[in-house]
């Protein structure tokens, strides 16, 4: 019974570690999404400020205005690409952790089953 108890303790520790790591990944994912939203909002505010400045000063060089908006748009696209890359990495990491967790659980459950079989219970 002592070995069975050890396996059960290992199983519980494994579960706790998995849940902790999952929570950390979820928190990281939430932080990334919040940063994405904040950055997008800041770019929108910058765009609005530029519109105001160009309008107030009656800036007539449309090429410069268009270039500034293209730069903002390119920055937004780059940030979205970078965020997608980070999110994909986090998703992959979460899937890998889940696969390893399931494999280890099966191993412990198999070991536990074998110990029960050997002890006759």
Short mmCIF file of N, CA and C in Angstrom, two decimals:
data_model
loop_
_atom_site.label_atom_id
_atom_site.label_comp_id
_atom_site.label_asym_id
_atom_site.label_seq_id
_atom_site.Cartn_x
_atom_site.Cartn_y
_atom_site.Cartn_z
N UNK A 1 0.82 -1.20 0.00
CA UNK A 1 0.00 0.00 0.00
C UNK A 1 0.86 1.26 0.00
N UNK A 2 2.04 1.15 0.56
CA UNK A 2 2.94 2.29 0.65
C UNK A 2 3.33 2.80 -0.73
N UNK A 3 3.60 1.88 -1.66
CA UNK A 3 3.96 2.28 -3.02
C UNK A 3 2.77 2.90 -3.73
N UNK A 4 1.58 2.39 -3.46
CA UNK A 4 0.38 2.96 -4.06
C UNK A 4 0.19 4.41 -3.61
N UNK A 5 0.42 4.61 -2.33
CA UNK A 5 0.28 5.96 -1.78
C UNK A 5 1.31 6.90 -2.41
N UNK A 6 2.53 6.41 -2.62
CA UNK A 6 3.57 7.23 -3.26
C UNK A 6 3.16 7.62 -4.68
N UNK A 7 2.58 6.67 -5.40
CA UNK A 7 2.14 6.96 -6.78
C UNK A 7 1.00 7.98 -6.75
N UNK A 8 0.09 7.84 -5.80
CA UNK A 8 -1.01 8.80 -5.68
C UNK A 8 -0.50 10.20 -5.35
N UNK A 9 0.52 10.27 -4.51
CA UNK A 9 1.13 11.56 -4.17
C UNK A 9 1.80 12.16 -5.41
N UNK A 10 2.53 11.32 -6.16
CA UNK A 10 3.15 11.79 -7.40
C UNK A 10 2.11 12.30 -8.38
N UNK A 11 0.99 11.60 -8.46
CA UNK A 11 -0.10 12.00 -9.35
C UNK A 11 -0.69 13.34 -8.93
N UNK A 12 -0.84 13.53 -7.64
CA UNK A 12 -1.37 14.80 -7.13
C UNK A 12 -0.39 15.95 -7.37
N UNK A 13 0.89 15.71 -7.17
CA UNK A 13 1.92 16.73 -7.43
C UNK A 13 1.94 17.09 -8.91
N UNK A 14 1.84 16.07 -9.76
CA UNK A 14 1.80 16.29 -11.20
C UNK A 14 0.61 17.16 -11.58
N UNK A 15 -0.54 16.85 -11.02
CA UNK A 15 -1.76 17.63 -11.29
C UNK A 15 -1.59 19.08 -10.85
N UNK A 16 -1.05 19.27 -9.65
CA UNK A 16 -0.83 20.63 -9.14
C UNK A 16 0.13 21.42 -10.02
N UNK A 17 1.24 20.77 -10.43
CA UNK A 17 2.21 21.43 -11.31
C UNK A 17 1.57 21.80 -12.65
N UNK A 18 0.80 20.88 -13.20
CA UNK A 18 0.14 21.14 -14.49
C UNK A 18 -0.81 22.33 -14.36
N UNK A 19 -1.62 22.33 -13.31
CA UNK A 19 -2.58 23.43 -13.13
C UNK A 19 -1.88 24.77 -12.91
N UNK A 20 -0.75 24.75 -12.19
CA UNK A 20 0.02 25.98 -11.96
C UNK A 20 0.57 26.51 -13.29
N UNK A 21 1.17 25.62 -14.07
CA UNK A 21 1.73 26.03 -15.35
C UNK A 21 0.64 26.51 -16.31
N UNK A 22 -0.49 25.85 -16.28
CA UNK A 22 -1.62 26.25 -17.14
C UNK A 22 -2.11 27.64 -16.75
N UNK A 23 -2.22 27.87 -15.46
CA UNK A 23 -2.64 29.19 -14.96
C UNK A 23 -1.65 30.27 -15.38
N UNK A 24 -0.35 29.96 -15.28
CA UNK A 24 0.68 30.92 -15.69
C UNK A 24 0.58 31.24 -17.18
N UNK A 25 0.37 30.22 -17.99
CA UNK A 25 0.21 30.45 -19.43
C UNK A 25 -1.05 31.27 -19.73
N UNK A 26 -2.12 30.97 -19.03
CA UNK A 26 -3.36 31.73 -19.21
C UNK A 26 -3.16 33.20 -18.83
N UNK A 27 -2.44 33.43 -17.73
CA UNK A 27 -2.16 34.80 -17.30
C UNK A 27 -1.29 35.52 -18.33
N UNK A 28 -0.31 34.82 -18.88
CA UNK A 28 0.55 35.41 -19.91
C UNK A 28 -0.27 35.74 -21.15
N UNK A 29 -1.15 34.84 -21.53
CA UNK A 29 -2.00 35.07 -22.70
C UNK A 29 -2.89 36.30 -22.47
N UNK A 30 -3.44 36.43 -21.30
CA UNK A 30 -4.27 37.59 -20.97
C UNK A 30 -3.45 38.88 -21.03
N UNK A 31 -2.24 38.83 -20.51
CA UNK A 31 -1.36 40.01 -20.53
C UNK A 31 -1.03 40.40 -21.97
N UNK A 32 -0.78 39.42 -22.82
CA UNK A 32 -0.48 39.70 -24.23
C UNK A 32 -1.69 40.36 -24.90
N UNK A 33 -2.87 39.83 -24.66
CA UNK A 33 -4.08 40.40 -25.25
C UNK A 33 -4.33 41.84 -24.75
N UNK A 34 -4.07 42.07 -23.47
CA UNK A 34 -4.23 43.42 -22.93
C UNK A 34 -3.23 44.38 -23.55
N UNK A 35 -2.01 43.94 -23.71
CA UNK A 35 -0.97 44.78 -24.33
C UNK A 35 -1.33 45.07 -25.79
N UNK A 36 -1.85 44.09 -26.47
CA UNK A 36 -2.30 44.28 -27.86
C UNK A 36 -3.37 45.37 -27.92
N UNK A 37 -4.34 45.28 -27.04
CA UNK A 37 -5.42 46.26 -27.01
C UNK A 37 -4.88 47.66 -26.69
N UNK A 38 -3.98 47.74 -25.69
CA UNK A 38 -3.40 49.04 -25.32
C UNK A 38 -2.61 49.65 -26.47
N UNK A 39 -1.80 48.84 -27.15
CA UNK A 39 -0.98 49.33 -28.24
C UNK A 39 -1.87 49.82 -29.40
N UNK A 40 -2.90 49.05 -29.70
CA UNK A 40 -3.81 49.44 -30.78
C UNK A 40 -4.49 50.77 -30.43
N UNK A 41 -4.90 50.91 -29.19
CA UNK A 41 -5.53 52.15 -28.75
C UNK A 41 -4.57 53.34 -28.84
N UNK A 42 -3.32 53.12 -28.48
CA UNK A 42 -2.33 54.19 -28.57
C UNK A 42 -2.08 54.60 -30.02
N UNK A 43 -2.06 53.62 -30.91
CA UNK A 43 -1.91 53.96 -32.33
C UNK A 43 -3.11 54.75 -32.84
N UNK A 44 -4.30 54.39 -32.42
CA UNK A 44 -5.49 55.13 -32.81
C UNK A 44 -5.44 56.56 -32.28
N UNK A 45 -4.98 56.72 -31.05
CA UNK A 45 -4.85 58.06 -30.47
C UNK A 45 -3.81 58.88 -31.23
N UNK A 46 -2.71 58.26 -31.60
CA UNK A 46 -1.68 58.94 -32.39
C UNK A 46 -2.25 59.39 -33.74
N UNK A 47 -3.02 58.53 -34.34
CA UNK A 47 -3.64 58.86 -35.62
C UNK A 47 -4.58 60.06 -35.47
N UNK A 48 -5.36 60.05 -34.40
CA UNK A 48 -6.27 61.17 -34.14
C UNK A 48 -5.50 62.48 -33.89
N UNK A 49 -4.40 62.40 -33.15
CA UNK A 49 -3.58 63.58 -32.90
C UNK A 49 -3.01 64.13 -34.21
N UNK A 50 -2.58 63.23 -35.07
CA UNK A 50 -2.04 63.67 -36.36
C UNK A 50 -3.13 64.36 -37.20
N UNK A 51 -4.31 63.77 -37.20
CA UNK A 51 -5.42 64.38 -37.93
C UNK A 51 -5.69 65.80 -37.42
N UNK A 52 -5.70 65.92 -36.11
CA UNK A 52 -5.96 67.22 -35.50
C UNK A 52 -4.87 68.22 -35.88
N UNK A 53 -3.61 67.81 -35.75
CA UNK A 53 -2.50 68.71 -36.06
C UNK A 53 -2.52 69.11 -37.53
N UNK A 54 -2.72 68.13 -38.41
CA UNK A 54 -2.73 68.43 -39.85
C UNK A 54 -3.90 69.33 -40.21
N UNK A 55 -5.04 69.10 -39.58
CA UNK A 55 -6.21 69.92 -39.85
C UNK A 55 -6.05 71.34 -39.30
N UNK A 56 -5.56 71.45 -38.05
CA UNK A 56 -5.41 72.74 -37.40
C UNK A 56 -4.39 73.62 -38.13
N UNK A 57 -3.34 73.02 -38.59
CA UNK A 57 -2.31 73.79 -39.28
C UNK A 57 -2.56 73.88 -40.78
N UNK A 58 -3.66 73.28 -41.18
CA UNK A 58 -4.02 73.27 -42.60
C UNK A 58 -2.84 72.78 -43.44
N UNK A 59 -2.34 71.67 -43.01
CA UNK A 59 -1.19 71.06 -43.67
C UNK A 59 -1.65 70.50 -45.01
N UNK A 60 -1.08 70.96 -46.09
CA UNK A 60 -1.57 70.60 -47.41
C UNK A 60 -0.72 69.58 -48.14
N UNK A 61 0.36 69.15 -47.55
CA UNK A 61 1.21 68.16 -48.21
C UNK A 61 0.60 66.77 -48.00
N UNK A 62 -0.25 66.36 -48.92
CA UNK A 62 -0.97 65.10 -48.75
C UNK A 62 -0.03 63.90 -48.78
N UNK A 63 1.10 64.01 -49.46
CA UNK A 63 2.05 62.90 -49.47
C UNK A 63 2.61 62.63 -48.08
N UNK A 64 2.93 63.67 -47.36
CA UNK A 64 3.46 63.50 -46.01
C UNK A 64 2.40 62.92 -45.07
N UNK A 65 1.18 63.41 -45.23
CA UNK A 65 0.08 62.91 -44.41
C UNK A 65 -0.14 61.43 -44.70
N UNK A 66 -0.18 61.07 -45.96
CA UNK A 66 -0.39 59.66 -46.34
C UNK A 66 0.78 58.80 -45.86
N UNK A 67 1.99 59.34 -45.95
CA UNK A 67 3.15 58.59 -45.49
C UNK A 67 3.06 58.33 -43.98
N UNK A 68 2.64 59.32 -43.24
CA UNK A 68 2.50 59.16 -41.79
C UNK A 68 1.45 58.10 -41.47
N UNK A 69 0.33 58.11 -42.16
CA UNK A 69 -0.71 57.12 -41.93
C UNK A 69 -0.25 55.72 -42.35
N UNK A 70 0.53 55.65 -43.42
CA UNK A 70 1.07 54.34 -43.85
C UNK A 70 2.03 53.80 -42.79
N UNK A 71 2.81 54.68 -42.18
CA UNK A 71 3.74 54.25 -41.13
C UNK A 71 2.96 53.71 -39.93
N UNK A 72 1.90 54.38 -39.56
CA UNK A 72 1.08 53.91 -38.44
C UNK A 72 0.44 52.57 -38.79
N UNK A 73 -0.06 52.46 -39.99
CA UNK A 73 -0.68 51.21 -40.43
C UNK A 73 0.33 50.07 -40.46
N UNK A 74 1.53 50.34 -40.97
CA UNK A 74 2.58 49.32 -41.01
C UNK A 74 2.98 48.90 -39.60
N UNK A 75 3.05 49.86 -38.69
CA UNK A 75 3.38 49.55 -37.31
C UNK A 75 2.31 48.67 -36.69
N UNK A 76 1.06 48.97 -36.97
CA UNK A 76 -0.05 48.17 -36.44
C UNK A 76 0.02 46.74 -37.01
N UNK A 77 0.29 46.61 -38.29
CA UNK A 77 0.40 45.27 -38.90
C UNK A 77 1.55 44.48 -38.29
N UNK A 78 2.68 45.14 -38.09
CA UNK A 78 3.84 44.47 -37.49
C UNK A 78 3.54 44.01 -36.07
N UNK A 79 2.85 44.85 -35.33
CA UNK A 79 2.53 44.48 -33.95
C UNK A 79 1.55 43.31 -33.93
N UNK A 80 0.58 43.32 -34.83
CA UNK A 80 -0.37 42.20 -34.89
C UNK A 80 0.34 40.91 -35.27
N UNK A 81 1.30 40.99 -36.18
CA UNK A 81 2.06 39.80 -36.58
C UNK A 81 2.88 39.28 -35.39
N UNK A 82 3.51 40.19 -34.68
CA UNK A 82 4.32 39.79 -33.52
C UNK A 82 3.45 39.16 -32.44
N UNK A 83 2.28 39.73 -32.22
CA UNK A 83 1.38 39.18 -31.20
C UNK A 83 0.88 37.80 -31.62
N UNK A 84 0.54 37.64 -32.89
CA UNK A 84 0.10 36.33 -33.37
C UNK A 84 1.20 35.29 -33.16
N UNK A 85 2.43 35.69 -33.38
CA UNK A 85 3.57 34.79 -33.20
C UNK A 85 3.69 34.38 -31.73
N UNK A 86 3.54 35.33 -30.82
CA UNK A 86 3.62 35.04 -29.39
C UNK A 86 2.46 34.14 -28.96
N UNK A 87 1.26 34.46 -29.43
CA UNK A 87 0.08 33.67 -29.08
C UNK A 87 0.24 32.23 -29.59
N UNK A 88 0.73 32.08 -30.80
CA UNK A 88 0.96 30.74 -31.37
C UNK A 88 1.96 29.97 -30.51
N UNK A 89 3.03 30.64 -30.10
CA UNK A 89 4.03 30.00 -29.25
C UNK A 89 3.41 29.55 -27.92
N UNK A 90 2.60 30.42 -27.33
CA UNK A 90 1.94 30.07 -26.06
C UNK A 90 0.96 28.92 -26.25
N UNK A 91 0.21 28.93 -27.34
CA UNK A 91 -0.72 27.83 -27.64
C UNK A 91 0.03 26.51 -27.80
N UNK A 92 1.14 26.56 -28.54
CA UNK A 92 1.95 25.36 -28.74
C UNK A 92 2.50 24.83 -27.42
N UNK A 93 2.96 25.75 -26.59
CA UNK A 93 3.50 25.37 -25.29
C UNK A 93 2.42 24.72 -24.42
N UNK A 94 1.22 25.29 -24.47
CA UNK A 94 0.11 24.75 -23.69
C UNK A 94 -0.27 23.35 -24.18
N UNK A 95 -0.31 23.17 -25.49
CA UNK A 95 -0.62 21.85 -26.05
C UNK A 95 0.44 20.83 -25.66
N UNK A 96 1.70 21.24 -25.71
CA UNK A 96 2.79 20.34 -25.34
C UNK A 96 2.70 19.95 -23.87
N UNK A 97 2.42 20.93 -23.02
CA UNK A 97 2.29 20.64 -21.59
C UNK A 97 1.13 19.67 -21.34
N UNK A 98 0.04 19.88 -22.05
CA UNK A 98 -1.12 19.01 -21.89
C UNK A 98 -0.81 17.58 -22.34
N UNK A 99 -0.10 17.44 -23.44
CA UNK A 99 0.26 16.11 -23.94
C UNK A 99 1.19 15.40 -22.96
N UNK A 100 2.19 16.11 -22.45
CA UNK A 100 3.12 15.52 -21.48
C UNK A 100 2.37 15.14 -20.20
N UNK A 101 1.47 16.01 -19.77
CA UNK A 101 0.68 15.75 -18.57
C UNK A 101 -0.15 14.48 -18.73
N UNK A 102 -0.86 14.38 -19.85
CA UNK A 102 -1.69 13.20 -20.09
C UNK A 102 -0.85 11.93 -20.13
N UNK A 103 0.31 12.01 -20.76
CA UNK A 103 1.20 10.86 -20.85
C UNK A 103 1.67 10.43 -19.46
N UNK A 104 2.04 11.40 -18.64
CA UNK A 104 2.52 11.07 -17.29
C UNK A 104 1.39 10.53 -16.42
N UNK A 105 0.19 11.09 -16.57
CA UNK A 105 -0.97 10.59 -15.82
C UNK A 105 -1.22 9.13 -16.17
N UNK A 106 -1.21 8.85 -17.47
CA UNK A 106 -1.43 7.46 -17.90
C UNK A 106 -0.37 6.53 -17.32
N UNK A 107 0.87 7.00 -17.31
CA UNK A 107 1.96 6.19 -16.76
C UNK A 107 1.74 5.91 -15.28
N UNK A 108 1.37 6.95 -14.52
CA UNK A 108 1.13 6.76 -13.09
C UNK A 108 -0.09 5.88 -12.85
N UNK A 109 -1.13 6.06 -13.63
CA UNK A 109 -2.33 5.24 -13.48
C UNK A 109 -2.02 3.78 -13.81
N UNK A 110 -1.21 3.57 -14.81
CA UNK A 110 -0.80 2.21 -15.17
C UNK A 110 0.02 1.59 -14.04
N UNK A 111 0.92 2.37 -13.49
CA UNK A 111 1.74 1.89 -12.37
C UNK A 111 0.86 1.56 -11.17
N UNK A 112 -0.10 2.42 -10.91
CA UNK A 112 -1.02 2.21 -9.80
C UNK A 112 -1.85 0.94 -10.01
N UNK A 113 -2.33 0.76 -11.22
CA UNK A 113 -3.10 -0.43 -11.56
C UNK A 113 -2.26 -1.70 -11.35
N UNK A 114 -1.01 -1.63 -11.80
CA UNK A 114 -0.11 -2.78 -11.64
C UNK A 114 0.15 -3.07 -10.16
N UNK A 115 0.33 -2.03 -9.37
CA UNK A 115 0.55 -2.23 -7.92
C UNK A 115 -0.67 -2.84 -7.25
N UNK A 116 -1.86 -2.41 -7.65
CA UNK A 116 -3.10 -2.96 -7.10
C UNK A 116 -3.24 -4.43 -7.47
N UNK A 117 -2.87 -4.72 -8.70
CA UNK A 117 -2.94 -6.09 -9.18
C UNK A 117 -1.99 -7.00 -8.38
N UNK A 118 -0.81 -6.49 -8.14
CA UNK A 118 0.21 -7.26 -7.40
C UNK A 118 -0.19 -7.48 -5.94
N UNK A 119 -0.86 -6.48 -5.37
CA UNK A 119 -1.24 -6.60 -3.96
C UNK A 119 -2.55 -7.36 -3.78
N UNK A 120 -3.26 -7.59 -4.89
CA UNK A 120 -4.49 -8.38 -4.83
C UNK A 120 -5.72 -7.59 -4.43
N UNK A 121 -5.67 -6.25 -4.52
CA UNK A 121 -6.84 -5.43 -4.18
C UNK A 121 -7.47 -4.86 -5.40
#
